[in-house]
């Protein structure tokens, strides 16, 4: 379980703000736990550069927020005007040192010059810290926070990073059509250029436009470094200011962003929750100390989740600072996280169970690290946090698929199964029904397996390549996938889904939102029951397969385990992601022939019982450990959602009894 470390509410005004910005900032005060490190600027640099012109609104705000804030807001007017004057004459802000960020507001068209002093450059390196148990293989070499290479001698490598914490807001009369423009970082690479910026000498500076609110740059330096941050002109229909954090470090980047590293995957959703999981954090084996160290961690990462329709983060998706300020649904009490080993390879991963989501809604989730994962903020190498590539997902619409995980017997199961909130309102009660059913079937199987000479000498085994443990594994994999079908909305049009239980009345859930399926759909469904249904085009032409209707066959009008699903749970109509056919093939291959396992042939049931894996990245059938193959959030909205899939199961005729 992970709860964020909240820092006290802080917000300080260093710039004159229009009324609308005030409103925005009040909002930020109320919603965002860590507003700013403006304190760093003030304590480390007495010459506060930005103009502070408190107007009536600001004074009102000061009154309102007296209890939240400290005296920094109450700069008196003379002092402010003095600072204003200094700024106008081209003042420079000096960073407080290596790994000490500066945070400042900036208005459209303005440029602020930052100075990283020779003293800071040649200050002692930060003490080495243990770091994470191993560096994570996210396909990106620039991992921030870990101190891994430092030069002893001149010149010194300096890591510069900038992130946007706040950006102008859309105030057009229609829906937002564009994102606010990005800030630009200028770094002087010549001692004679002490005022880099849009008007500086092009050959003595480097310009880096922020990308989704983030830029990094490293350079070898021997003496003072001058940088600047420039805000573009305000485009039409936007209003407000930017606020950004800049840091220079001799140890490693203070801020990190890995926008090209998909490191977070969707496992599944239901109408109110989503289950996300990181990639393998290490490839080490359970005996390795690194493996144990990872498993000992409580929660090295965090996630931010935001509805895709909400544009407030667009333009800042690479900014941890921006996330903490604009993201409403971050790792708060609605997120439970922890280390798991479930899934392919059983390697350590972090799982996030995000609740309190709305149904039928597109979201994106961003994996992030708060500071260096154990400590955050000024003075910490990598203290500014890191973010990875966003992952898009959509919650389910119908109320009869529920996420289950953390099961005792089928402990690799983690996806939505057919459910009925009226009968089984919580996850433990629902998963217990399925889990004990599967465990019971397994017991019967184990008894049969006991009759087979397994643990004998190799020559007496039923197969030189497979032993009874392989058989038991394959059976369990198959059994769990088949007894716990992976459930999807009946309304989902995905072609590989198998409709099930069509004739059953939907759950009467007048009480709950997202009642399932909606009344109109049920009417349409009744009409469909008499229509021809040909799930297996390769069936023998003279067979019944071409004379079936949706209502007449069990494949569409019943479930895999009718005694459990139809009778006990009674979820109403749902669709199933069929289990992968290879689960069945593997079972047949791994187990002794004496057990009598077989898989249906094409045209004789295979198509309605099992699905095929696809090689285009979609998950079109269900297997334990499957994760949605999720594309990156494009930043342009929900249009690019790809729904891949999951798991399902078909208990078939040849289950051992
Ligand atoms: C920003 O630029 C405007 C116009 O040049 C100037 O009046 C204002 O003082 C600047 N603001 C700051 C904070 O420097
Ligand atoms: C910068 O600091 C180094 C080491 O303290 C010193 O040798 C050098 O002279 C300084 N350079 C300048 C321009 O002050
Ligand atoms: C994070 O930084 C703090 C302070 O520098 C250090 O004590 C801690 O070990 C670091 N954590 C990691 C995971 O490196
Ligand atoms: C954006 O601004 C332009 C110029 O002021 C105006 O013509 C246009 O109607 C605005 N668009 C929206 C969507 O408000
Ligand atoms: C504006 O967005 C809302 C939802 O946010 C949508 O319902 C509406 O159709 C949009 N309007 C236009 C003109 O795109
Ligand atoms: C500074 O950087 C610019 C742009 O990268 C480059 O063209 C120029 O040669 C560099 N100047 C020096 C003195 O390194
Ligand atoms: C800094 O200098 C080192 C050694 O001289 C070199 O390997 C490295 O590429 C340089 N880095 C940059 C960013 O210039
Ligand atoms: C620096 O930026 C590049 C490009 O955005 C990114 O690939 C790299 O991971 C960044 N480094 C860090 C430490 O964030
Ligand atoms: C994991 O934590 C336990 C209990 O705190 C400790 O005894 C053990 O040494 C730790 N293992 C590793 C590899 O750090
Ligand atoms: C994790 O590791 C396993 C085994 O090494 C591998 O099969 C799997 O693809 C890896 N990645 C994920 C996301 O599970
Ligand atoms: C999973 O089960 C473990 C113990 O069995 C429990 O500590 C943990 O909170 C459960 N996780 C969730 C998300 O329910
Ligand atoms: C085979 O023997 C091993 C160790 O003796 C035991 O752990 C395993 O459960 C046995 N397998 C079966 C299927 O009996």
PDB file of C-alpha atoms in Angstrom, residues 83-319:
ATOM      1  CA  UNK A  83      12.728  43.987  -6.940  1.00  0.00           C
ATOM      2  CA  UNK A  84      10.698  44.906  -9.934  1.00  0.00           C
ATOM      3  CA  UNK A  85      13.248  47.562 -10.803  1.00  0.00           C
ATOM      4  CA  UNK A  86      16.147  45.222 -10.366  1.00  0.00           C
ATOM      5  CA  UNK A  87      14.538  42.752 -12.696  1.00  0.00           C
ATOM      6  CA  UNK A  88      14.013  45.391 -15.319  1.00  0.00           C
ATOM      7  CA  UNK A  89      17.744  46.036 -15.343  1.00  0.00           C
ATOM      8  CA  UNK A  90      18.547  42.454 -16.233  1.00  0.00           C
ATOM      9  CA  UNK A  91      19.082  40.763 -12.926  1.00  0.00           C
ATOM     10  CA  UNK A  92      20.270  37.208 -12.755  1.00  0.00           C
ATOM     11  CA  UNK A  93      19.090  34.475 -10.410  1.00  0.00           C
ATOM     12  CA  UNK A  94      21.763  32.295  -8.930  1.00  0.00           C
ATOM     13  CA  UNK A  95      20.893  28.685  -8.218  1.00  0.00           C
ATOM     14  CA  UNK A  96      21.415  27.677  -4.613  1.00  0.00           C
ATOM     15  CA  UNK A  97      23.813  24.919  -5.556  1.00  0.00           C
ATOM     16  CA  UNK A  98      24.007  21.528  -7.122  1.00  0.00           C
ATOM     17  CA  UNK A  99      20.683  19.657  -6.816  1.00  0.00           C
ATOM     18  CA  UNK A 100      19.005  22.776  -5.467  1.00  0.00           C
ATOM     19  CA  UNK A 101      16.162  23.688  -7.805  1.00  0.00           C
ATOM     20  CA  UNK A 102      14.932  27.160  -8.524  1.00  0.00           C
ATOM     21  CA  UNK A 103      11.238  27.656  -9.057  1.00  0.00           C
ATOM     22  CA  UNK A 104       9.806  30.720 -10.710  1.00  0.00           C
ATOM     23  CA  UNK A 105       6.792  32.100 -12.461  1.00  0.00           C
ATOM     24  CA  UNK A 106       7.285  33.560 -15.900  1.00  0.00           C
ATOM     25  CA  UNK A 107       5.074  35.654 -18.109  1.00  0.00           C
ATOM     26  CA  UNK A 108       4.655  35.328 -21.844  1.00  0.00           C
ATOM     27  CA  UNK A 109       7.562  36.859 -23.743  1.00  0.00           C
ATOM     28  CA  UNK A 110       9.854  37.136 -20.739  1.00  0.00           C
ATOM     29  CA  UNK A 111      13.263  35.611 -20.131  1.00  0.00           C
ATOM     30  CA  UNK A 112      14.913  34.828 -16.819  1.00  0.00           C
ATOM     31  CA  UNK A 113      18.649  34.277 -16.611  1.00  0.00           C
ATOM     32  CA  UNK A 114      19.982  31.644 -14.241  1.00  0.00           C
ATOM     33  CA  UNK A 115      23.493  31.309 -12.954  1.00  0.00           C
ATOM     34  CA  UNK A 116      25.171  28.134 -11.707  1.00  0.00           C
ATOM     35  CA  UNK A 117      28.182  29.402  -9.879  1.00  0.00           C
ATOM     36  CA  UNK A 118      31.759  28.243 -10.117  1.00  0.00           C
ATOM     37  CA  UNK A 119      31.570  27.446  -6.400  1.00  0.00           C
ATOM     38  CA  UNK A 120      28.604  25.140  -6.918  1.00  0.00           C
ATOM     39  CA  UNK A 121      30.343  23.549  -9.860  1.00  0.00           C
ATOM     40  CA  UNK A 122      33.386  22.654  -7.829  1.00  0.00           C
ATOM     41  CA  UNK A 123      31.547  21.782  -4.648  1.00  0.00           C
ATOM     42  CA  UNK A 124      32.001  18.238  -3.342  1.00  0.00           C
ATOM     43  CA  UNK A 125      29.930  15.558  -5.034  1.00  0.00           C
ATOM     44  CA  UNK A 126      26.896  14.272  -3.197  1.00  0.00           C
ATOM     45  CA  UNK A 127      27.440  11.172  -1.115  1.00  0.00           C
ATOM     46  CA  UNK A 128      26.756   8.003  -2.993  1.00  0.00           C
ATOM     47  CA  UNK A 129      23.401   6.505  -2.080  1.00  0.00           C
ATOM     48  CA  UNK A 130      22.359   2.878  -2.340  1.00  0.00           C
ATOM     49  CA  UNK A 131      19.888   3.648  -5.113  1.00  0.00           C
ATOM     50  CA  UNK A 132      17.315   1.120  -6.198  1.00  0.00           C
ATOM     51  CA  UNK A 133      18.386  -2.522  -5.891  1.00  0.00           C
ATOM     52  CA  UNK A 134      19.231  -2.564  -9.601  1.00  0.00           C
ATOM     53  CA  UNK A 135      18.867  -0.143 -12.442  1.00  0.00           C
ATOM     54  CA  UNK A 136      15.647  -0.715 -14.291  1.00  0.00           C
ATOM     55  CA  UNK A 137      15.748  -1.686 -17.920  1.00  0.00           C
ATOM     56  CA  UNK A 138      13.217   0.727 -19.335  1.00  0.00           C
ATOM     57  CA  UNK A 139      14.938   0.978 -22.692  1.00  0.00           C
ATOM     58  CA  UNK A 140      16.203   4.437 -21.778  1.00  0.00           C
ATOM     59  CA  UNK A 141      19.781   4.972 -20.793  1.00  0.00           C
ATOM     60  CA  UNK A 142      19.367   8.248 -18.962  1.00  0.00           C
ATOM     61  CA  UNK A 143      18.128   7.109 -15.588  1.00  0.00           C
ATOM     62  CA  UNK A 144      18.131   9.930 -13.199  1.00  0.00           C
ATOM     63  CA  UNK A 145      18.703   9.801  -9.485  1.00  0.00           C
ATOM     64  CA  UNK A 146      21.287   7.073  -9.443  1.00  0.00           C
ATOM     65  CA  UNK A 147      24.773   8.371  -9.075  1.00  0.00           C
ATOM     66  CA  UNK A 148      26.685   6.265 -11.492  1.00  0.00           C
ATOM     67  CA  UNK A 149      29.513   8.107 -13.155  1.00  0.00           C
ATOM     68  CA  UNK A 150      31.466  11.088 -12.008  1.00  0.00           C
ATOM     69  CA  UNK A 151      34.652  12.591 -13.186  1.00  0.00           C
ATOM     70  CA  UNK A 152      37.330  13.406 -10.695  1.00  0.00           C
ATOM     71  CA  UNK A 153      38.991  16.130 -12.665  1.00  0.00           C
ATOM     72  CA  UNK A 154      38.337  19.113 -14.826  1.00  0.00           C
ATOM     73  CA  UNK A 155      36.033  19.683 -16.622  1.00  0.00           C
ATOM     74  CA  UNK A 156      33.002  18.614 -14.671  1.00  0.00           C
ATOM     75  CA  UNK A 157      29.891  17.190 -16.272  1.00  0.00           C
ATOM     76  CA  UNK A 158      26.845  19.256 -15.364  1.00  0.00           C
ATOM     77  CA  UNK A 159      23.290  17.980 -15.673  1.00  0.00           C
ATOM     78  CA  UNK A 160      20.713  20.668 -16.363  1.00  0.00           C
ATOM     79  CA  UNK A 161      16.985  20.023 -16.346  1.00  0.00           C
ATOM     80  CA  UNK A 162      13.845  22.127 -16.538  1.00  0.00           C
ATOM     81  CA  UNK A 163      10.240  21.139 -15.976  1.00  0.00           C
ATOM     82  CA  UNK A 164       7.043  23.113 -16.340  1.00  0.00           C
ATOM     83  CA  UNK A 165       4.861  23.103 -13.242  1.00  0.00           C
ATOM     84  CA  UNK A 166       2.098  25.348 -14.455  1.00  0.00           C
ATOM     85  CA  UNK A 167       1.142  26.604 -17.887  1.00  0.00           C
ATOM     86  CA  UNK A 168      -1.369  29.042 -19.370  1.00  0.00           C
ATOM     87  CA  UNK A 169      -4.951  27.907 -19.481  1.00  0.00           C
ATOM     88  CA  UNK A 170      -7.334  27.885 -22.390  1.00  0.00           C
ATOM     89  CA  UNK A 171      -9.930  30.613 -22.179  1.00  0.00           C
ATOM     90  CA  UNK A 172     -11.363  30.333 -25.682  1.00  0.00           C
ATOM     91  CA  UNK A 173     -15.099  30.176 -26.133  1.00  0.00           C
ATOM     92  CA  UNK A 174     -15.028  26.661 -27.576  1.00  0.00           C
ATOM     93  CA  UNK A 175     -13.391  23.435 -26.496  1.00  0.00           C
ATOM     94  CA  UNK A 176      -9.616  23.543 -26.305  1.00  0.00           C
ATOM     95  CA  UNK A 177      -8.081  22.828 -29.698  1.00  0.00           C
ATOM     96  CA  UNK A 178      -4.376  23.344 -29.080  1.00  0.00           C
ATOM     97  CA  UNK A 179      -1.984  23.004 -26.186  1.00  0.00           C
ATOM     98  CA  UNK A 180      -0.082  25.957 -24.752  1.00  0.00           C
ATOM     99  CA  UNK A 181       3.351  26.587 -26.299  1.00  0.00           C
ATOM    100  CA  UNK A 182       6.474  25.345 -24.560  1.00  0.00           C
ATOM    101  CA  UNK A 183       9.176  27.220 -22.705  1.00  0.00           C
ATOM    102  CA  UNK A 184      12.716  27.239 -24.088  1.00  0.00           C
ATOM    103  CA  UNK A 185      15.929  26.606 -22.195  1.00  0.00           C
ATOM    104  CA  UNK A 186      19.054  28.442 -23.361  1.00  0.00           C
ATOM    105  CA  UNK A 187      22.470  27.408 -22.140  1.00  0.00           C
ATOM    106  CA  UNK A 188      25.525  29.515 -22.811  1.00  0.00           C
ATOM    107  CA  UNK A 189      28.560  27.579 -23.948  1.00  0.00           C
ATOM    108  CA  UNK A 190      30.928  30.518 -23.926  1.00  0.00           C
ATOM    109  CA  UNK A 191      32.260  32.465 -21.006  1.00  0.00           C
ATOM    110  CA  UNK A 192      31.660  35.663 -22.904  1.00  0.00           C
ATOM    111  CA  UNK A 193      27.919  35.033 -23.197  1.00  0.00           C
ATOM    112  CA  UNK A 194      26.478  35.758 -19.787  1.00  0.00           C
ATOM    113  CA  UNK A 195      23.019  36.518 -21.082  1.00  0.00           C
ATOM    114  CA  UNK A 196      21.840  33.583 -23.138  1.00  0.00           C
ATOM    115  CA  UNK A 197      18.343  33.904 -24.522  1.00  0.00           C
ATOM    116  CA  UNK A 198      16.388  34.550 -27.690  1.00  0.00           C
ATOM    117  CA  UNK A 199      18.483  37.639 -28.366  1.00  0.00           C
ATOM    118  CA  UNK A 200      21.798  36.102 -27.368  1.00  0.00           C
ATOM    119  CA  UNK A 201      24.572  35.202 -29.800  1.00  0.00           C
ATOM    120  CA  UNK A 202      23.492  32.026 -31.579  1.00  0.00           C
ATOM    121  CA  UNK A 203      27.003  30.593 -31.786  1.00  0.00           C
ATOM    122  CA  UNK A 204      27.591  30.921 -28.085  1.00  0.00           C
ATOM    123  CA  UNK A 205      24.543  29.178 -26.785  1.00  0.00           C
ATOM    124  CA  UNK A 206      22.348  26.136 -27.205  1.00  0.00           C
ATOM    125  CA  UNK A 207      18.578  26.378 -27.284  1.00  0.00           C
ATOM    126  CA  UNK A 208      16.352  23.488 -26.202  1.00  0.00           C
ATOM    127  CA  UNK A 209      12.615  23.768 -26.450  1.00  0.00           C
ATOM    128  CA  UNK A 210      10.869  21.847 -23.700  1.00  0.00           C
ATOM    129  CA  UNK A 211       9.015  18.760 -24.819  1.00  0.00           C
ATOM    130  CA  UNK A 212       5.717  18.287 -22.980  1.00  0.00           C
ATOM    131  CA  UNK A 213       7.113  20.382 -20.181  1.00  0.00           C
ATOM    132  CA  UNK A 214      10.564  18.841 -19.883  1.00  0.00           C
ATOM    133  CA  UNK A 215      14.075  19.455 -21.170  1.00  0.00           C
ATOM    134  CA  UNK A 216      17.425  18.108 -20.137  1.00  0.00           C
ATOM    135  CA  UNK A 217      20.916  19.040 -21.208  1.00  0.00           C
ATOM    136  CA  UNK A 218      24.357  18.066 -20.070  1.00  0.00           C
ATOM    137  CA  UNK A 219      27.638  19.821 -20.681  1.00  0.00           C
ATOM    138  CA  UNK A 220      31.240  19.772 -19.562  1.00  0.00           C
ATOM    139  CA  UNK A 221      32.080  22.933 -17.647  1.00  0.00           C
ATOM    140  CA  UNK A 222      35.074  24.457 -15.959  1.00  0.00           C
ATOM    141  CA  UNK A 223      33.517  27.587 -14.552  1.00  0.00           C
ATOM    142  CA  UNK A 224      30.253  29.536 -14.045  1.00  0.00           C
ATOM    143  CA  UNK A 225      27.339  28.458 -16.240  1.00  0.00           C
ATOM    144  CA  UNK A 226      24.703  30.867 -17.503  1.00  0.00           C
ATOM    145  CA  UNK A 227      21.329  29.608 -18.607  1.00  0.00           C
ATOM    146  CA  UNK A 228      17.998  31.197 -19.259  1.00  0.00           C
ATOM    147  CA  UNK A 229      14.393  30.197 -19.542  1.00  0.00           C
ATOM    148  CA  UNK A 230      12.296  32.010 -22.085  1.00  0.00           C
ATOM    149  CA  UNK A 231       8.517  32.045 -22.314  1.00  0.00           C
ATOM    150  CA  UNK A 232       6.987  32.386 -25.786  1.00  0.00           C
ATOM    151  CA  UNK A 233       4.389  34.974 -26.658  1.00  0.00           C
ATOM    152  CA  UNK A 234       0.927  34.183 -25.442  1.00  0.00           C
ATOM    153  CA  UNK A 235      -1.091  32.625 -28.240  1.00  0.00           C
ATOM    154  CA  UNK A 236      -4.713  33.561 -28.819  1.00  0.00           C
ATOM    155  CA  UNK A 237      -7.260  32.125 -26.445  1.00  0.00           C
ATOM    156  CA  UNK A 238      -4.809  31.344 -23.675  1.00  0.00           C
ATOM    157  CA  UNK A 239      -4.329  33.208 -20.478  1.00  0.00           C
ATOM    158  CA  UNK A 240      -2.077  32.947 -17.462  1.00  0.00           C
ATOM    159  CA  UNK A 241       1.554  32.334 -16.763  1.00  0.00           C
ATOM    160  CA  UNK A 242       4.060  29.532 -16.662  1.00  0.00           C
ATOM    161  CA  UNK A 243       5.749  28.286 -13.575  1.00  0.00           C
ATOM    162  CA  UNK A 244       8.798  26.065 -13.892  1.00  0.00           C
ATOM    163  CA  UNK A 245      11.532  24.427 -11.934  1.00  0.00           C
ATOM    164  CA  UNK A 246      15.137  24.477 -13.103  1.00  0.00           C
ATOM    165  CA  UNK A 247      18.055  22.622 -11.606  1.00  0.00           C
ATOM    166  CA  UNK A 248      21.690  21.979 -12.319  1.00  0.00           C
ATOM    167  CA  UNK A 249      23.566  19.113 -10.750  1.00  0.00           C
ATOM    168  CA  UNK A 250      27.086  17.778 -10.804  1.00  0.00           C
ATOM    169  CA  UNK A 251      25.813  14.344  -9.718  1.00  0.00           C
ATOM    170  CA  UNK A 252      22.919  13.499 -12.007  1.00  0.00           C
ATOM    171  CA  UNK A 253      19.727  14.968 -13.428  1.00  0.00           C
ATOM    172  CA  UNK A 254      17.441  16.422 -10.795  1.00  0.00           C
ATOM    173  CA  UNK A 255      14.373  15.812 -12.996  1.00  0.00           C
ATOM    174  CA  UNK A 256      13.777  12.870 -15.281  1.00  0.00           C
ATOM    175  CA  UNK A 257      11.411  11.972 -18.102  1.00  0.00           C
ATOM    176  CA  UNK A 258      11.386   8.844 -20.196  1.00  0.00           C
ATOM    177  CA  UNK A 259       8.610   9.514 -22.672  1.00  0.00           C
ATOM    178  CA  UNK A 260       9.652   6.718 -25.000  1.00  0.00           C
ATOM    179  CA  UNK A 261       9.779   4.019 -22.369  1.00  0.00           C
ATOM    180  CA  UNK A 262       6.532   2.152 -21.925  1.00  0.00           C
ATOM    181  CA  UNK A 263       7.122   0.755 -18.501  1.00  0.00           C
ATOM    182  CA  UNK A 264       3.576   0.517 -17.223  1.00  0.00           C
ATOM    183  CA  UNK A 265       0.964  -1.937 -18.484  1.00  0.00           C
ATOM    184  CA  UNK A 266      -2.737  -2.293 -18.068  1.00  0.00           C
ATOM    185  CA  UNK A 267      -3.817  -5.617 -16.655  1.00  0.00           C
ATOM    186  CA  UNK A 268      -7.566  -5.012 -16.788  1.00  0.00           C
ATOM    187  CA  UNK A 269     -10.358  -2.693 -15.714  1.00  0.00           C
ATOM    188  CA  UNK A 270     -13.894  -2.874 -14.496  1.00  0.00           C
ATOM    189  CA  UNK A 271     -16.456  -0.116 -14.094  1.00  0.00           C
ATOM    190  CA  UNK A 272     -14.769   1.585 -11.179  1.00  0.00           C
ATOM    191  CA  UNK A 273     -11.189   0.373 -11.024  1.00  0.00           C
ATOM    192  CA  UNK A 274      -8.097  -0.432 -13.043  1.00  0.00           C
ATOM    193  CA  UNK A 275      -5.182  -2.720 -12.362  1.00  0.00           C
ATOM    194  CA  UNK A 276      -1.817  -1.575 -13.689  1.00  0.00           C
ATOM    195  CA  UNK A 277       1.542  -3.202 -13.339  1.00  0.00           C
ATOM    196  CA  UNK A 278       5.112  -2.156 -14.097  1.00  0.00           C
ATOM    197  CA  UNK A 279       7.358  -4.160 -16.322  1.00  0.00           C
ATOM    198  CA  UNK A 280       9.760  -6.595 -14.674  1.00  0.00           C
ATOM    199  CA  UNK A 281      11.951  -4.544 -12.356  1.00  0.00           C
ATOM    200  CA  UNK A 282      14.691  -7.112 -12.492  1.00  0.00           C
ATOM    201  CA  UNK A 283      15.345 -10.355 -14.328  1.00  0.00           C
ATOM    202  CA  UNK A 284      16.998 -11.828 -11.242  1.00  0.00           C
ATOM    203  CA  UNK A 285      15.873 -15.154  -9.818  1.00  0.00           C
ATOM    204  CA  UNK A 286      14.167 -15.612  -6.459  1.00  0.00           C
ATOM    205  CA  UNK A 287      17.429 -16.757  -4.896  1.00  0.00           C
ATOM    206  CA  UNK A 288      19.242 -13.610  -5.883  1.00  0.00           C
ATOM    207  CA  UNK A 289      19.682 -10.898  -3.306  1.00  0.00           C
ATOM    208  CA  UNK A 290      18.594  -8.260  -5.821  1.00  0.00           C
ATOM    209  CA  UNK A 291      15.273 -10.025  -6.224  1.00  0.00           C
ATOM    210  CA  UNK A 292      14.732 -10.037  -2.477  1.00  0.00           C
ATOM    211  CA  UNK A 293      15.754  -6.420  -2.153  1.00  0.00           C
ATOM    212  CA  UNK A 294      13.154  -5.412  -4.728  1.00  0.00           C
ATOM    213  CA  UNK A 295      10.489  -7.444  -3.000  1.00  0.00           C
ATOM    214  CA  UNK A 296      11.415  -5.781   0.284  1.00  0.00           C
ATOM    215  CA  UNK A 297      10.551  -2.342  -1.055  1.00  0.00           C
ATOM    216  CA  UNK A 298       7.127  -1.000  -0.211  1.00  0.00           C
ATOM    217  CA  UNK A 299       6.398   1.123  -3.213  1.00  0.00           C
ATOM    218  CA  UNK A 300       9.265   2.461  -5.303  1.00  0.00           C
ATOM    219  CA  UNK A 301       6.928   4.048  -7.874  1.00  0.00           C
ATOM    220  CA  UNK A 302       3.697   5.919  -7.975  1.00  0.00           C
ATOM    221  CA  UNK A 303       1.089   6.537 -10.666  1.00  0.00           C
ATOM    222  CA  UNK A 304      -0.936   9.497 -11.806  1.00  0.00           C
ATOM    223  CA  UNK A 305      -4.276   8.842 -13.437  1.00  0.00           C
ATOM    224  CA  UNK A 306      -6.262  11.420 -15.308  1.00  0.00           C
ATOM    225  CA  UNK A 307      -9.295  11.336 -17.623  1.00  0.00           C
ATOM    226  CA  UNK A 308      -8.079  11.762 -21.189  1.00  0.00           C
ATOM    227  CA  UNK A 309     -10.669  14.433 -21.816  1.00  0.00           C
ATOM    228  CA  UNK A 310      -9.062  16.625 -19.192  1.00  0.00           C
ATOM    229  CA  UNK A 311      -6.591  18.800 -21.083  1.00  0.00           C
ATOM    230  CA  UNK A 312      -4.859  20.330 -18.102  1.00  0.00           C
ATOM    231  CA  UNK A 313      -1.850  18.055 -18.399  1.00  0.00           C
ATOM    232  CA  UNK A 314      -1.490  18.268 -22.168  1.00  0.00           C
ATOM    233  CA  UNK A 315       1.750  20.102 -22.712  1.00  0.00           C
ATOM    234  CA  UNK A 316       3.191  18.896 -19.387  1.00  0.00           C
ATOM    235  CA  UNK A 317       3.028  15.137 -19.732  1.00  0.00           C
ATOM    236  CA  UNK A 318       6.754  14.782 -19.223  1.00  0.00           C
ATOM    237  CA  UNK A 319       6.778  16.809 -16.066  1.00  0.00           C
TER     238      UNK A 319
END
